[in-house]
Amino acid sequence: MNHSVFQLNTRRGEFRVAVEGDPAAPAFILSNSLGTTLEMWDPQVAALSKRHRLIRYDTRGHGGSPVTSGPYDFGDLGQDVLAVLDALQVEQAAFCGISMGGHTGLWLGIHAGPRFSAIAICNSAAKIGSEQAWRERAAMVRAKGADGMRALAESAPSRWFTEACVQAQPAMVRRMQDGLSGLNPEGYASCCDALAASDLRNDLERIAVPTLLLAGEFDPVCTVADAQAMQADIAGSRLAVVPASHISNLEAPQAFDKAVLDFLAGAAAA
Ligand SMILES: O=C(O)CC1=CCC(=O)O1
């Protein structure tokens, strides 16, 4: 059992969180991708908690966080982050999110910039996928329940990892698939609703927080071109490309950690 994981009572419900590192160090909060939990960040904990109070949480609809009935929107998912920070009495934090988590970071950069010292938007986009595809996925999961989650888990490796990674790290890939297939279908579908409805492309220029756009060279979901398009619209933002597909923190953890830590060091020095 990991004793750093606990249920945190917030004004928006009880969230499953993990807090590691020096309590007096600057706070750094991590936001998971669709179909995963805070454990997706396990390989990052040692490196990212060296100089930070590292806060991880399960996004609404996932793991041990509230599974309220949907649809959710990114206002909900962003307000949840602020509620977690408030409950932990954190006034300002650095933020890092992958894919759906990165999109939450964009929402926070637009709507709650002063609460963040820096945001790392990884394997994400201002518009992820098509509205129709997310609506279809949500409907399928709501119709098929646990069978629908199992079907999504079977097809997940090709969305998440390169074939070379699937071959090289079968246990890690299986663990991620098992995690996805065990999630609550309504919570997952409600996050698909949020992705269907959100398009932040016209709001990016409102972001004034130091921003890193981290892309996976081989990511078929949120491409390097998506990151470049965001970089063009976010003043002063930086781009980093790591040799990985979509879940780049698991496929290329060392390159991922270095890109994020270099960015945070630069943002703190600026
Ligand atoms: O479809 C997937 O599983 C990949 C993905 C899209 C948004 C997200 O967070 O993950």
PDB file of C-alpha atoms and ligand atoms in Angstrom, residues 32-35 98-101 128 134 137 156 159-160 180 188 195 221 246-247, ligand 1:
ATOM      1  CA  ASN A  32      -3.725  12.290 -15.729  1.00  0.00           C
ATOM      2  CA  SER A  33      -4.892  11.395 -19.239  1.00  0.00           C
ATOM      3  CA  LEU A  34      -8.260   9.877 -20.166  1.00  0.00           C
ATOM      4  CA  GLY A  35      -8.593   6.306 -18.933  1.00  0.00           C
ATOM      5  CA  ILE A  98      -1.049  14.741 -20.310  1.00  0.00           C
ATOM      6  CA  SER A  99      -3.628  14.758 -23.116  1.00  0.00           C
ATOM      7  CA  MET A 100      -6.983  15.360 -21.338  1.00  0.00           C
ATOM      8  CA  GLY A 101      -4.893  16.548 -18.376  1.00  0.00           C
ATOM      9  CA  ILE A 128      -8.463  16.969 -29.264  1.00  0.00           C
ATOM     10  CA  TRP A 134     -15.959  11.456 -28.720  1.00  0.00           C
ATOM     11  CA  ARG A 137     -17.134   6.656 -27.821  1.00  0.00           C
ATOM     12  CA  ALA A 156      -5.546   1.271 -26.271  1.00  0.00           C
ATOM     13  CA  ARG A 159      -3.379   4.861 -29.370  1.00  0.00           C
ATOM     14  CA  TRP A 160      -0.968   5.182 -26.455  1.00  0.00           C
ATOM     15  CA  LEU A 180      -8.530   1.336 -18.165  1.00  0.00           C
ATOM     16  CA  TYR A 188     -15.092   7.727 -18.560  1.00  0.00           C
ATOM     17  CA  LEU A 195     -13.498  16.376 -24.853  1.00  0.00           C
ATOM     18  CA  VAL A 221      -3.577  11.441 -31.204  1.00  0.00           C
ATOM     19  CA  HIS A 246       0.921   9.501 -26.742  1.00  0.00           C
ATOM     20  CA  ILE A 247       1.645   8.449 -23.154  1.00  0.00           C
TER      21      ILE A 247
HETATM   22  O1  LIG B   1      -8.094   7.832 -26.919  1.00  0.00           O
HETATM   23  C1  LIG B   1      -7.236   7.756 -26.031  1.00  0.00           C
HETATM   24  O2  LIG B   1      -7.247   6.885 -25.180  1.00  0.00           O
HETATM   25  C2  LIG B   1      -6.146   8.791 -26.012  1.00  0.00           C
HETATM   26  C3  LIG B   1      -6.573  10.030 -25.319  1.00  0.00           C
HETATM   27  C4  LIG B   1      -7.285  11.062 -25.829  1.00  0.00           C
HETATM   28  C5  LIG B   1      -7.493  12.064 -24.792  1.00  0.00           C
HETATM   29  C6  LIG B   1      -6.753  11.460 -23.684  1.00  0.00           C
HETATM   30  O3  LIG B   1      -6.582  11.943 -22.568  1.00  0.00           O
HETATM   31  O4  LIG B   1      -6.247  10.258 -24.037  1.00  0.00           O
END
